[in-house]
mmCIF file of C-alpha atoms in Angstrom:
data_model
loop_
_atom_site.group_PDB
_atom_site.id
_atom_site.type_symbol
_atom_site.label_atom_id
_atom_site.label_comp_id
_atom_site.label_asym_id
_atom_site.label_seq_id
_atom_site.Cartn_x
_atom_site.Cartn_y
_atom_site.Cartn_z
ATOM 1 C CA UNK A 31 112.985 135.291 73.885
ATOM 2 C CA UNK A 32 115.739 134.828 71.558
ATOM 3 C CA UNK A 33 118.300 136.529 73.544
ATOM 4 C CA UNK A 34 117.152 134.946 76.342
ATOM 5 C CA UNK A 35 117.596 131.379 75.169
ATOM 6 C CA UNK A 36 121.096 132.274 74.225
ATOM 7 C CA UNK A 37 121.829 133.601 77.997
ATOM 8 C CA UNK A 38 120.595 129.877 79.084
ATOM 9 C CA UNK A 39 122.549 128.179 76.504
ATOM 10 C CA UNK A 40 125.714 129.819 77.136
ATOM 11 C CA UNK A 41 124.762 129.992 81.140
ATOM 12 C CA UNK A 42 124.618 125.584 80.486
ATOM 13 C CA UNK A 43 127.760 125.351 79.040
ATOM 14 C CA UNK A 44 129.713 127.405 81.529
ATOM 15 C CA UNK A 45 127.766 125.710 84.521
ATOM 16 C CA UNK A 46 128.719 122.174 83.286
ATOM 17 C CA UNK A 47 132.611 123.429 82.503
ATOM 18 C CA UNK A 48 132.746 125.011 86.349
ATOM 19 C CA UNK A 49 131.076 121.467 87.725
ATOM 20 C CA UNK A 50 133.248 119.089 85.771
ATOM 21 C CA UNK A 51 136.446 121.274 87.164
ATOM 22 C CA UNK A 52 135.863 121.154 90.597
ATOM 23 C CA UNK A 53 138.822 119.607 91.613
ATOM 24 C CA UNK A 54 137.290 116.312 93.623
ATOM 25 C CA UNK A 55 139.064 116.484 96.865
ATOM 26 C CA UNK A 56 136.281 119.222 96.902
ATOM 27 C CA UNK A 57 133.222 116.936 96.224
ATOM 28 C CA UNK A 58 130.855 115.852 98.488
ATOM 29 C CA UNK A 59 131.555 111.901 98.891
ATOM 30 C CA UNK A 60 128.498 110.364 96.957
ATOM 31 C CA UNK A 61 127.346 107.067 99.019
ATOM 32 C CA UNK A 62 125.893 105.283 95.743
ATOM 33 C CA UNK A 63 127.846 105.128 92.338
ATOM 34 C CA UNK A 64 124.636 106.082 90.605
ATOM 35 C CA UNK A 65 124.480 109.668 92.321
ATOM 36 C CA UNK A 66 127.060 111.043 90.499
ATOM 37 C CA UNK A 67 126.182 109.064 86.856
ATOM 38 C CA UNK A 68 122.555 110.972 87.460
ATOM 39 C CA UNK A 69 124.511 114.169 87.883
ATOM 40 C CA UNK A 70 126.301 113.407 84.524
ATOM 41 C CA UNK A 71 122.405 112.390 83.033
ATOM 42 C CA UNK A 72 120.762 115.820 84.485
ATOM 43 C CA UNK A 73 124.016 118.108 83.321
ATOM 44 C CA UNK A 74 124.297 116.889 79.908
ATOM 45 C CA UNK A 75 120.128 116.552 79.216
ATOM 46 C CA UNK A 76 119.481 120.018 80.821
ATOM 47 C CA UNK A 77 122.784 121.366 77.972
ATOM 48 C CA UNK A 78 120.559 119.654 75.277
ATOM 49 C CA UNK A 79 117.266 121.252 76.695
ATOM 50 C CA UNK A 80 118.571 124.482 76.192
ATOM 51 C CA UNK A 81 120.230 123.773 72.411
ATOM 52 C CA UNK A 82 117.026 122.353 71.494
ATOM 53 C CA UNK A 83 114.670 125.210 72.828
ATOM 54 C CA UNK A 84 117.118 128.163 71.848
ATOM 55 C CA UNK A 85 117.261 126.628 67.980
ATOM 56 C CA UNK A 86 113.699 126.520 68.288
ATOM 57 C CA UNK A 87 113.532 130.451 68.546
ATOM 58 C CA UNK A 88 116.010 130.830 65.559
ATOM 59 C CA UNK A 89 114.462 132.087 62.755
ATOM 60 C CA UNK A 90 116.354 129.700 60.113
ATOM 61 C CA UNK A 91 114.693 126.744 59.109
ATOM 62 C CA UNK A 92 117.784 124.416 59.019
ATOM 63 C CA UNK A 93 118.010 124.668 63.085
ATOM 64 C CA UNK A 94 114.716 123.050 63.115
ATOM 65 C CA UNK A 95 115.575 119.946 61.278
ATOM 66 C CA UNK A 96 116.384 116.828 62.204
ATOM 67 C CA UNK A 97 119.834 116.454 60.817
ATOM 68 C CA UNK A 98 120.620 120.208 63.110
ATOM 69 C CA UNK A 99 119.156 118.050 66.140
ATOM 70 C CA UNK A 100 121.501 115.226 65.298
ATOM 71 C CA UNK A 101 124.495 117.396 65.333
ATOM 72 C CA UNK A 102 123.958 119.339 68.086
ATOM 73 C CA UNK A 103 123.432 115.907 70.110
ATOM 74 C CA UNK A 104 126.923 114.974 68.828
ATOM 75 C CA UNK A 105 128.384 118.263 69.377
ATOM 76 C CA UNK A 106 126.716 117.826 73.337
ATOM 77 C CA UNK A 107 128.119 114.937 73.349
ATOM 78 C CA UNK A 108 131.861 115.332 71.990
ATOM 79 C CA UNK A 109 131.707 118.165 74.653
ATOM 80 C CA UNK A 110 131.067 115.846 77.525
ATOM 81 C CA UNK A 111 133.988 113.471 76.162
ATOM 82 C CA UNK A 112 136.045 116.570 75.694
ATOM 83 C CA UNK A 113 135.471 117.237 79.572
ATOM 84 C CA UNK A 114 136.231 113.798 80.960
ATOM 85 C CA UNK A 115 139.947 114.703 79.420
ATOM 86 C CA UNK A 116 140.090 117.976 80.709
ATOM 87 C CA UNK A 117 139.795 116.485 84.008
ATOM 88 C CA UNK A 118 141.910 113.627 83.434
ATOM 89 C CA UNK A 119 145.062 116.238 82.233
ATOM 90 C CA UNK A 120 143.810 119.670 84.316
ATOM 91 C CA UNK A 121 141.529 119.215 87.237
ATOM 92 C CA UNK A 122 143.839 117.772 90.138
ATOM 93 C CA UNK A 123 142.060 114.181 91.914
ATOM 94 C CA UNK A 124 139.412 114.373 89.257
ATOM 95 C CA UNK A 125 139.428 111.187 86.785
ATOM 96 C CA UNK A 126 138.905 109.712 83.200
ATOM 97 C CA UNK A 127 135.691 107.498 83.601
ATOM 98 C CA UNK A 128 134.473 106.241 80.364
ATOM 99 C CA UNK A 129 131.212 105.955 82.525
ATOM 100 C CA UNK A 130 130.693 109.930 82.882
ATOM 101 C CA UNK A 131 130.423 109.922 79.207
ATOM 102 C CA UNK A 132 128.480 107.149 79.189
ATOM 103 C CA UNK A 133 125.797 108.929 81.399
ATOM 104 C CA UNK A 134 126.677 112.206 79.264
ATOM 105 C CA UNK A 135 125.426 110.604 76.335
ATOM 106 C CA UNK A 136 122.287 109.262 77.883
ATOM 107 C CA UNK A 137 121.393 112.521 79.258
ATOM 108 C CA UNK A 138 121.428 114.112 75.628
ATOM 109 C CA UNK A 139 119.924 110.967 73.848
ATOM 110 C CA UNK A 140 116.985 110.580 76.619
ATOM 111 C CA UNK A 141 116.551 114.843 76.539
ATOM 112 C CA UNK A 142 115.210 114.872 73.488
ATOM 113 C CA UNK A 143 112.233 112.670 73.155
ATOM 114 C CA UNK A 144 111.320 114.703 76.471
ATOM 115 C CA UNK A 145 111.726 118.053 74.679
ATOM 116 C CA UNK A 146 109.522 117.228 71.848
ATOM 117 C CA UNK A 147 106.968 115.394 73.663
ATOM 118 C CA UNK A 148 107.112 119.140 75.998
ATOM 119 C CA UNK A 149 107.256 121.031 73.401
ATOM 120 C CA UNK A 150 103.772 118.894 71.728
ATOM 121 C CA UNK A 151 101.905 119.604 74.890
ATOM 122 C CA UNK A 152 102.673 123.480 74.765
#
């Protein structure tokens, strides 16, 4: 399971860098300013999903602690900032929107509660 939850980690990462590089002219026009904010939200909480449930296989002790699940929110969340200015510098008619990390942010923040309160039921 281990090696598994290292596939999906590294599988999350990659999938978010290939969607935040698609240059835009190659988006779908979203209708509603919130579509692509929830995009941002799912992305970023799905990244922090698979941290969370791959340091849960880990055998160390310190990857189930609470300071490990504070810095790997951080680290998720540095890498969404990161991205917004890749895009802004490297991905041609894609934009800095303090907004995308906004909704970056929330998605780690709100992925967590949802994790543990999954992970109680199991």
């Amino acid at each position: 399971m281990k090696k598994l939850s290292s596939i999906w980690l590294i599988a999350e990462i990659a999938f978010i860098f290939y969607m935040l590089t698609i240059p835009g002219n190659n988006l779908p026009r979203l209708n509603y300013w919130g579509q692509d904010k929830i995009v941002h939200i799912i992305l970023f909480g799905s990244l922090m999903f698979a941290a969370l449930f791959h340091f849960d296989q880990l055998e160390t002790a310190f990857f189930k602690t609470t300071r490990a699940r504070a810095l790997t929110m951080i680290v998720c969340i540095v890498y969404g900032i990161g991205m917004e200015f890749y895009q802004k510098y490297f991905v041609p008619t894609r934009g800095f929107e303090v907004t995308d990390m906004l909704a970056d942010a929330a998605g780690v923040l709100l992925s967590l509660p949802l994790y543990q309160k999954l992970m109680r039921r199991k």
